[in-house]
Short mmCIF file of N, CA and C in Angstrom, two decimals:
data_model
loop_
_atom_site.label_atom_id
_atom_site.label_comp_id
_atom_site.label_asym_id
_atom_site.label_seq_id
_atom_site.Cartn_x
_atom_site.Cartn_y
_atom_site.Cartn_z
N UNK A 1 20.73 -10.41 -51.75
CA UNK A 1 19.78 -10.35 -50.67
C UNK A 1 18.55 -9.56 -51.09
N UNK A 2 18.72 -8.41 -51.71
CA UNK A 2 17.52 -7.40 -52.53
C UNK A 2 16.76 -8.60 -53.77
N UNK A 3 17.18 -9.47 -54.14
CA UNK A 3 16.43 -10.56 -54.54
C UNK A 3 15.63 -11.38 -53.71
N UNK A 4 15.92 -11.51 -52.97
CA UNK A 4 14.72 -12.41 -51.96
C UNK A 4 13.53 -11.66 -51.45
N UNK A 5 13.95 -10.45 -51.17
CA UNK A 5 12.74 -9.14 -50.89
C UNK A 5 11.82 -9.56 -52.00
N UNK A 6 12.35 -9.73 -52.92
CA UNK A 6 11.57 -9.25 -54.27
C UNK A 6 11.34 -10.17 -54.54
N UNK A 7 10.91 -11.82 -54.16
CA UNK A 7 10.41 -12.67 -54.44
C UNK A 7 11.01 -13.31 -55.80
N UNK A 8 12.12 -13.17 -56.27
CA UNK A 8 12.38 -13.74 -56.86
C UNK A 8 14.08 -14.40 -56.88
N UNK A 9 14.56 -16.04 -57.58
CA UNK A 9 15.87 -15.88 -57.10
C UNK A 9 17.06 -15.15 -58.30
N UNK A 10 18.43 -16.07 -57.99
CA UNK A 10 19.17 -15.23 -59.07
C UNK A 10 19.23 -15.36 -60.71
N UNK A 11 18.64 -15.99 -60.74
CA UNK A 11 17.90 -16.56 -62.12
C UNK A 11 17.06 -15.32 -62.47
N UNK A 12 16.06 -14.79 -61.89
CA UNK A 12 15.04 -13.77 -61.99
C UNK A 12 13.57 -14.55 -61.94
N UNK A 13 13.72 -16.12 -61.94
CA UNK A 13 12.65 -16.60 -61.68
C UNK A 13 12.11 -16.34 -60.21
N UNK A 14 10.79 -16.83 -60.37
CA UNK A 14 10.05 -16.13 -59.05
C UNK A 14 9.84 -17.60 -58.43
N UNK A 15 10.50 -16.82 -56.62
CA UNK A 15 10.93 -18.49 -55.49
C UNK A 15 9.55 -19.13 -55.61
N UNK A 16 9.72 -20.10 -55.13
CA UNK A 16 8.57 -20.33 -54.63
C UNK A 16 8.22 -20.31 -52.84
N UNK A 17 9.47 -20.32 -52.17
CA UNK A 17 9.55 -19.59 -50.87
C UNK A 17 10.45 -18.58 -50.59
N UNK A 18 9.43 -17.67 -49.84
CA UNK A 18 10.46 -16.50 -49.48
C UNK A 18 11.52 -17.06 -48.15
N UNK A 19 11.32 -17.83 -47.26
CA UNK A 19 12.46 -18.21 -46.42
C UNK A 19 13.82 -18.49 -47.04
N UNK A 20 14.62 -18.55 -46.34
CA UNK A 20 16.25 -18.92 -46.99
C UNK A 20 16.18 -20.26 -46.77
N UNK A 21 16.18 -20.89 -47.34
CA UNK A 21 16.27 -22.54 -47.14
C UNK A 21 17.64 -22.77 -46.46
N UNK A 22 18.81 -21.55 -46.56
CA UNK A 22 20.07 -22.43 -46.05
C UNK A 22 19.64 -22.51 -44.72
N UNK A 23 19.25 -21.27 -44.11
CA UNK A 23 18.15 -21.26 -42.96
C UNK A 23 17.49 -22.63 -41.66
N UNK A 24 16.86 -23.04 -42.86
CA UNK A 24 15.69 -23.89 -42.63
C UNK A 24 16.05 -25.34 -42.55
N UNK A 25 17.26 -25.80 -43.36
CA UNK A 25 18.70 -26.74 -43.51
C UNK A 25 19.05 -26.71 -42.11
N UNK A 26 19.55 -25.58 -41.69
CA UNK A 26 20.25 -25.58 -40.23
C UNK A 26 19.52 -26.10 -39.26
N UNK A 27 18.47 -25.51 -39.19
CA UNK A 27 17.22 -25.62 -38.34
C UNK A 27 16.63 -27.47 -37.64
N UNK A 28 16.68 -27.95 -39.52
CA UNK A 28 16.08 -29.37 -39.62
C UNK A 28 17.53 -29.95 -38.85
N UNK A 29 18.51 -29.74 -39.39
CA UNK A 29 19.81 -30.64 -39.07
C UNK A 29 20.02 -30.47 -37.39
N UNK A 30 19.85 -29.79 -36.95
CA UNK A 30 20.03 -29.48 -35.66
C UNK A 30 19.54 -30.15 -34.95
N UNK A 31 18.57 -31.57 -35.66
CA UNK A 31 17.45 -32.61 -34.84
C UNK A 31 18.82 -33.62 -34.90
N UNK A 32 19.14 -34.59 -33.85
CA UNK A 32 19.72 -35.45 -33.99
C UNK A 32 19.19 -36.61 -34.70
N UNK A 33 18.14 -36.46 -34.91
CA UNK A 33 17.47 -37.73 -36.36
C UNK A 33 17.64 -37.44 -37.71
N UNK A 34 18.10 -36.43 -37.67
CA UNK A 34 18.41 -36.12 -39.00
C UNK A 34 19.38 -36.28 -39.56
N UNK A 35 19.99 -37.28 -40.59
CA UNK A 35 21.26 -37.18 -40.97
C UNK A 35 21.48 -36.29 -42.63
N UNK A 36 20.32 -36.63 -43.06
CA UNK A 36 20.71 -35.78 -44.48
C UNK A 36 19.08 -35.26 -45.02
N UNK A 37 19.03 -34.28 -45.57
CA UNK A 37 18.20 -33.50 -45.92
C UNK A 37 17.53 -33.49 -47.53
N UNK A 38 16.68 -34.07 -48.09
CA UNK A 38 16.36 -33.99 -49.47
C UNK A 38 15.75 -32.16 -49.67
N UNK A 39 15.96 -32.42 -51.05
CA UNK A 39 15.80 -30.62 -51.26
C UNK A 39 14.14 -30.45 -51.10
N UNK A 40 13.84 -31.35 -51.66
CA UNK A 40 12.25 -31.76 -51.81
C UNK A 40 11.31 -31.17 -50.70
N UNK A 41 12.00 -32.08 -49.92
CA UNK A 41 11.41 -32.06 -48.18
C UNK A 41 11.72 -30.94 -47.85
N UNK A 42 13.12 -29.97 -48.04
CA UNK A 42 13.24 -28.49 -47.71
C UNK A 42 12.61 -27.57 -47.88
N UNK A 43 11.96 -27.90 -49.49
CA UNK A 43 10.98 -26.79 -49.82
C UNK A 43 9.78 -26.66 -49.34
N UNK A 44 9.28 -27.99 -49.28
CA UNK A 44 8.21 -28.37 -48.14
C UNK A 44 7.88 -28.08 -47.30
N UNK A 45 8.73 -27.98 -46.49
CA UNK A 45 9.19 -27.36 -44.88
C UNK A 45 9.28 -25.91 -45.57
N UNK A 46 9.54 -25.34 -45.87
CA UNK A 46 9.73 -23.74 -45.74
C UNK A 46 8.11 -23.47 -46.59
N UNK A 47 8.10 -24.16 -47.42
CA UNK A 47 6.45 -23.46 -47.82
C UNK A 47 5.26 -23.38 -46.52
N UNK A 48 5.24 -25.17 -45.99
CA UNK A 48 4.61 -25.09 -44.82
C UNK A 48 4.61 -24.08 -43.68
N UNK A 49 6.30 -23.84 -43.73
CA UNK A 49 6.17 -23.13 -42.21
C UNK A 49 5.94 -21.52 -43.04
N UNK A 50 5.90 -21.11 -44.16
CA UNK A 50 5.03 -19.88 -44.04
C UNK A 50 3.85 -20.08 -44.38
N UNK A 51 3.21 -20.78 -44.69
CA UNK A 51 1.42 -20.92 -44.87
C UNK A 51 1.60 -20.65 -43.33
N UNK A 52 1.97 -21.46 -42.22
CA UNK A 52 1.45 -21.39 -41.22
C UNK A 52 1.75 -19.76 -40.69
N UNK A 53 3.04 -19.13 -40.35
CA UNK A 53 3.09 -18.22 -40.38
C UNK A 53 2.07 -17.01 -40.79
N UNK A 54 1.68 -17.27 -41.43
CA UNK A 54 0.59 -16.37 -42.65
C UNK A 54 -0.43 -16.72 -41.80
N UNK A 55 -1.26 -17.60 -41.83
CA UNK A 55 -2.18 -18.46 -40.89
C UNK A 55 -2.65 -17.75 -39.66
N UNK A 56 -1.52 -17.79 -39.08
CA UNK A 56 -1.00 -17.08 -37.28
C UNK A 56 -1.12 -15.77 -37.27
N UNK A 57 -0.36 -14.94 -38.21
CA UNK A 57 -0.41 -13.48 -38.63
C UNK A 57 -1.95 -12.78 -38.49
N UNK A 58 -2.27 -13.55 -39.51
CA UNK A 58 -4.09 -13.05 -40.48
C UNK A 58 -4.77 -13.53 -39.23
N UNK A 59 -5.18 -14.78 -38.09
CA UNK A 59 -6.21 -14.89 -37.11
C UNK A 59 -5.51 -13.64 -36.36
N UNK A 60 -4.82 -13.63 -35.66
CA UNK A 60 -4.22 -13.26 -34.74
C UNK A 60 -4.71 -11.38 -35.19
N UNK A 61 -4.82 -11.17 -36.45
CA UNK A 61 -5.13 -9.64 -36.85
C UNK A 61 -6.19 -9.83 -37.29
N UNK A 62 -7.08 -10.34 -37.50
CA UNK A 62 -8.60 -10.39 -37.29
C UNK A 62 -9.29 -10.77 -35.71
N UNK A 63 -8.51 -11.24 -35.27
CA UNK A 63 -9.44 -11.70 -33.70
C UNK A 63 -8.70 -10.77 -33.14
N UNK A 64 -7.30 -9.92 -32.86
CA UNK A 64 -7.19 -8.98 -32.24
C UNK A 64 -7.30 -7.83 -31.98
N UNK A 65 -6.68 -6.82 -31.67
CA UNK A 65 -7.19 -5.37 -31.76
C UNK A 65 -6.21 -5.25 -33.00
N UNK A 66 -5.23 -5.50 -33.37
CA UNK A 66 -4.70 -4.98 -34.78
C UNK A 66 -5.62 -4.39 -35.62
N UNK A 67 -6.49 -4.77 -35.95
CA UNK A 67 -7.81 -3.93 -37.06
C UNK A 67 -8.14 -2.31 -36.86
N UNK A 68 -7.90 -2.31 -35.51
CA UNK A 68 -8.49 -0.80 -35.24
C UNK A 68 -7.37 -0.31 -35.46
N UNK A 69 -6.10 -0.42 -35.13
CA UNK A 69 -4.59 0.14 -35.90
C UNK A 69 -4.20 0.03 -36.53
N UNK A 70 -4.97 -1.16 -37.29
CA UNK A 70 -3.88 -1.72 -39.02
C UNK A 70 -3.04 -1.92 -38.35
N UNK A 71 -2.60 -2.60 -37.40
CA UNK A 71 -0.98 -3.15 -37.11
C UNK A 71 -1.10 -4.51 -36.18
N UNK A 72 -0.41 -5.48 -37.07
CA UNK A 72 -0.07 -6.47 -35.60
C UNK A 72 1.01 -6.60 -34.73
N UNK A 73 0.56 -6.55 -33.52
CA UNK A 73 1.76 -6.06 -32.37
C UNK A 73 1.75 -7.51 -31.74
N UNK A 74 2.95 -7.75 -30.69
CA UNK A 74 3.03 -9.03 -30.22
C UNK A 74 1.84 -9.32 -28.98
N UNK A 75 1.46 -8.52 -28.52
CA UNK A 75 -0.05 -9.20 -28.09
C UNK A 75 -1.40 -9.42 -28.45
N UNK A 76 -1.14 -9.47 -29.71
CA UNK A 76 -2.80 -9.40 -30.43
C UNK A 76 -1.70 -11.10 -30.66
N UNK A 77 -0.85 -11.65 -31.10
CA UNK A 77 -0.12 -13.21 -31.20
C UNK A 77 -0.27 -13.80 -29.90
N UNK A 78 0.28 -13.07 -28.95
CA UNK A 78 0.29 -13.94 -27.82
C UNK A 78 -0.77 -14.33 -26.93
N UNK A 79 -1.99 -13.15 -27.79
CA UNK A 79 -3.37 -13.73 -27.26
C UNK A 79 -3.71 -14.56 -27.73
N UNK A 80 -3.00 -14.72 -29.47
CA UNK A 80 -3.70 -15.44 -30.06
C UNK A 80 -3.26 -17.02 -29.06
N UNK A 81 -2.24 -17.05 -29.17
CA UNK A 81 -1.41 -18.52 -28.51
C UNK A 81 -2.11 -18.85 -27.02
N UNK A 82 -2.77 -17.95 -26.78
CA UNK A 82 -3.22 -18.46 -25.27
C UNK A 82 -4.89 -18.57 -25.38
N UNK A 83 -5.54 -17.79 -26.20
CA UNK A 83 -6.72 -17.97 -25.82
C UNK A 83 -7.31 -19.08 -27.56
N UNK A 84 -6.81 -19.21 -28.24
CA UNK A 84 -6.93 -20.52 -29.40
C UNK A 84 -6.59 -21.53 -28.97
N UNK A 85 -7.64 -22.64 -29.45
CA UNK A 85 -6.87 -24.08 -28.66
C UNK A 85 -5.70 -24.15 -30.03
N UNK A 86 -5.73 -23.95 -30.99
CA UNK A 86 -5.52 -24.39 -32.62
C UNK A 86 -3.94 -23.98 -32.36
N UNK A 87 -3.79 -22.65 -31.58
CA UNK A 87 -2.57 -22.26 -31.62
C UNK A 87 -1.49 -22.38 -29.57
N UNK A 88 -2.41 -23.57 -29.04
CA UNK A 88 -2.17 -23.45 -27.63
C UNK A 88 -0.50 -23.61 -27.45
N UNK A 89 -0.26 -24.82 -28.73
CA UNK A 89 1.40 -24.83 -28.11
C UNK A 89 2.36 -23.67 -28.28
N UNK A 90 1.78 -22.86 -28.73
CA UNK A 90 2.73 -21.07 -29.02
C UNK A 90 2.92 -20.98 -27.56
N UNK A 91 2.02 -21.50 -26.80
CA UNK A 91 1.79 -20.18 -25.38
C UNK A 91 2.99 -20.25 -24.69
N UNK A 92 3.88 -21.26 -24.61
CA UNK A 92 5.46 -21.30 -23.88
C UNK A 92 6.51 -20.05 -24.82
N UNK A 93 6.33 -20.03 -26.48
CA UNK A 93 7.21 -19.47 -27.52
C UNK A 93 6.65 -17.87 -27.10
N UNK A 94 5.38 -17.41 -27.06
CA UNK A 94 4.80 -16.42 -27.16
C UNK A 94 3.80 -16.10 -25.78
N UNK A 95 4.47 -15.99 -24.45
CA UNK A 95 3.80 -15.58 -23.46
C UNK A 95 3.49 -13.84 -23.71
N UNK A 96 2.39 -13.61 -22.70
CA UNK A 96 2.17 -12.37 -23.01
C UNK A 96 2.93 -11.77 -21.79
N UNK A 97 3.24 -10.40 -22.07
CA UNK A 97 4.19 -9.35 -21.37
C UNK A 97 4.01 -8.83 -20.10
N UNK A 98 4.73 -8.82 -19.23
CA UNK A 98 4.40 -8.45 -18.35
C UNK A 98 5.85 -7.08 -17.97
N UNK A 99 5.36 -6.26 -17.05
CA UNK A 99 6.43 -5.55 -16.52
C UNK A 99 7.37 -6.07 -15.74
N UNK A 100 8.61 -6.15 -15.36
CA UNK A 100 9.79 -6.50 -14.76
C UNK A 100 9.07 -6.50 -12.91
N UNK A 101 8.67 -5.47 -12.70
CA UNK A 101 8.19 -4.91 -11.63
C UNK A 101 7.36 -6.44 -11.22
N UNK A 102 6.60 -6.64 -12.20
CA UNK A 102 5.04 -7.75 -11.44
C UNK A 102 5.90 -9.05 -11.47
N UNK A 103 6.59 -9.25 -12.33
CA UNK A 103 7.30 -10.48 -12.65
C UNK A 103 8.47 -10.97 -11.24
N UNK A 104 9.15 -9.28 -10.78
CA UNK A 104 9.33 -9.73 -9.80
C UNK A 104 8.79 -9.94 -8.30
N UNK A 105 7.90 -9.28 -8.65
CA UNK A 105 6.75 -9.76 -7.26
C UNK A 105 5.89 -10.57 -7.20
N UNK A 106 5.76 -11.31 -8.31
CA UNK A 106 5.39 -12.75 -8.69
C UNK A 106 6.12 -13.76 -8.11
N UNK A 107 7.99 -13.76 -8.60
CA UNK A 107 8.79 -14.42 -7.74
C UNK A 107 9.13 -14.14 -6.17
N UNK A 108 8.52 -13.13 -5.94
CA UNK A 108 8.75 -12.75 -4.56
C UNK A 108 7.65 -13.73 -3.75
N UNK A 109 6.37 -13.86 -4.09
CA UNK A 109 5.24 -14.29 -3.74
C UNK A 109 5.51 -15.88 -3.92
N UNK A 110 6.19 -16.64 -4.77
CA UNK A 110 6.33 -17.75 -5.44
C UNK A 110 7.24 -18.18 -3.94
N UNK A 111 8.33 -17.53 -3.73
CA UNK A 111 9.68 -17.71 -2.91
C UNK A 111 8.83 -17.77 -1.52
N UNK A 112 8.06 -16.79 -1.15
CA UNK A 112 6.82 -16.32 0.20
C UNK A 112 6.31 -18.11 0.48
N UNK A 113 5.88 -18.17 -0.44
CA UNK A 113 4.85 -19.44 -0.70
C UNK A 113 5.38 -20.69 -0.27
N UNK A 114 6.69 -20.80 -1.51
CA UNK A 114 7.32 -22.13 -1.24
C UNK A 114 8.35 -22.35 0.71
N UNK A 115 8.77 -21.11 0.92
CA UNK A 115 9.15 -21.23 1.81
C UNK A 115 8.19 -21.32 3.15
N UNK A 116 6.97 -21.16 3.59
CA UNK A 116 6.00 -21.64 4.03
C UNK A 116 5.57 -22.79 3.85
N UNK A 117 5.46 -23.34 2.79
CA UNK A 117 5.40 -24.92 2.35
C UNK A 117 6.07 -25.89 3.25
N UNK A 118 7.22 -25.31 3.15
CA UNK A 118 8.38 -26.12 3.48
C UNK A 118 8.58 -25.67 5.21
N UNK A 119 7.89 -25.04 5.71
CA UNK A 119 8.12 -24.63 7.36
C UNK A 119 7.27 -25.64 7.60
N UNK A 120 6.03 -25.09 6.83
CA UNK A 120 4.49 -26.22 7.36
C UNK A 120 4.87 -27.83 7.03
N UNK A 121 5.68 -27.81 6.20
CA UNK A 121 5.96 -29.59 6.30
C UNK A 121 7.05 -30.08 6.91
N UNK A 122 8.03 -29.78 7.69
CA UNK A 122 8.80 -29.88 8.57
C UNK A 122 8.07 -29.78 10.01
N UNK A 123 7.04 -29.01 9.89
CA UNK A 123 6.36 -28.72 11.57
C UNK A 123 5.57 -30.26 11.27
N UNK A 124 5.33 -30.43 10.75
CA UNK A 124 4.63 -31.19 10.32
C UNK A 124 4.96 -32.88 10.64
N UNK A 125 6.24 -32.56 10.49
CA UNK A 125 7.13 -34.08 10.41
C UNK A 125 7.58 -33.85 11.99
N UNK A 126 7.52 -33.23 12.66
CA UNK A 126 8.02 -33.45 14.03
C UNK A 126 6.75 -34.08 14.98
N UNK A 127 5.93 -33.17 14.27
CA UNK A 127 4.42 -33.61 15.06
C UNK A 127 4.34 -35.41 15.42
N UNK A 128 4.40 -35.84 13.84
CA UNK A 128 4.32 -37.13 13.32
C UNK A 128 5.51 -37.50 14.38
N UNK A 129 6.66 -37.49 14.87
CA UNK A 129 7.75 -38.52 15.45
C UNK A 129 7.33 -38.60 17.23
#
């Protein structure tokens, strides 16, 4: 495992991806279209998905506040996913945070709402008969 840190495998040659491909195997197979996996296409897939990774990381710490801390935290990402069109489909994987507190007075307000809905369209349907 202290070999993969270190970018290289048990050979001492250097990977050409740092992901675990057994990993990334699981991942692909888990599609029901998939019946068998070329190694080819594995490496592919794991190089791709860290360019992109890398990609996501580096905007996300240049367009966010990370710069002024040297650090990227999960809302300098989840801004990135909401306010980039490039990265819009993150925004379901990577919503931004909210406290327990607002979230539930969000559903409180949601529950307020829908149940008024549903008075006003029942008053509604009697009117009509």
């Amino acid at each position: 495992m202290a070999d993969a840190g270190a970018g290289r495998d048990k050979c001492g040659e250097p990977r050409l991806v740092s992901l675990p491909l057994s990993r990334i195997r699981v991942i692909m197979k888990s599609s029901p279209e998939v019946s068998s996996i070329n190694q080819e296409a594995l490496v592919l897939t794991a190089k791709a998905t860290e360019l992109f990774v890398q990609y996501l990381a580096t905007y996300s710490y240049r367009h966010g506040s990370g710069k002024e801390r040297k650090a990227l935290t999960y809302s300098d990402l989840s801004n990135t996913a909401e306010e980039s069109e490039t990265f819009q489909f993150l925004a379901d994987i990577l919503p931004k945070k909210i406290l327990a507190s607002k979230y539930l007075k969000m559903l409180k307000e949601k529950r307020d709402e829908e149940e008024n809905d549903s008075d006003d369209g029942s008053a509604g349907d009697e009117a009509e008969s």
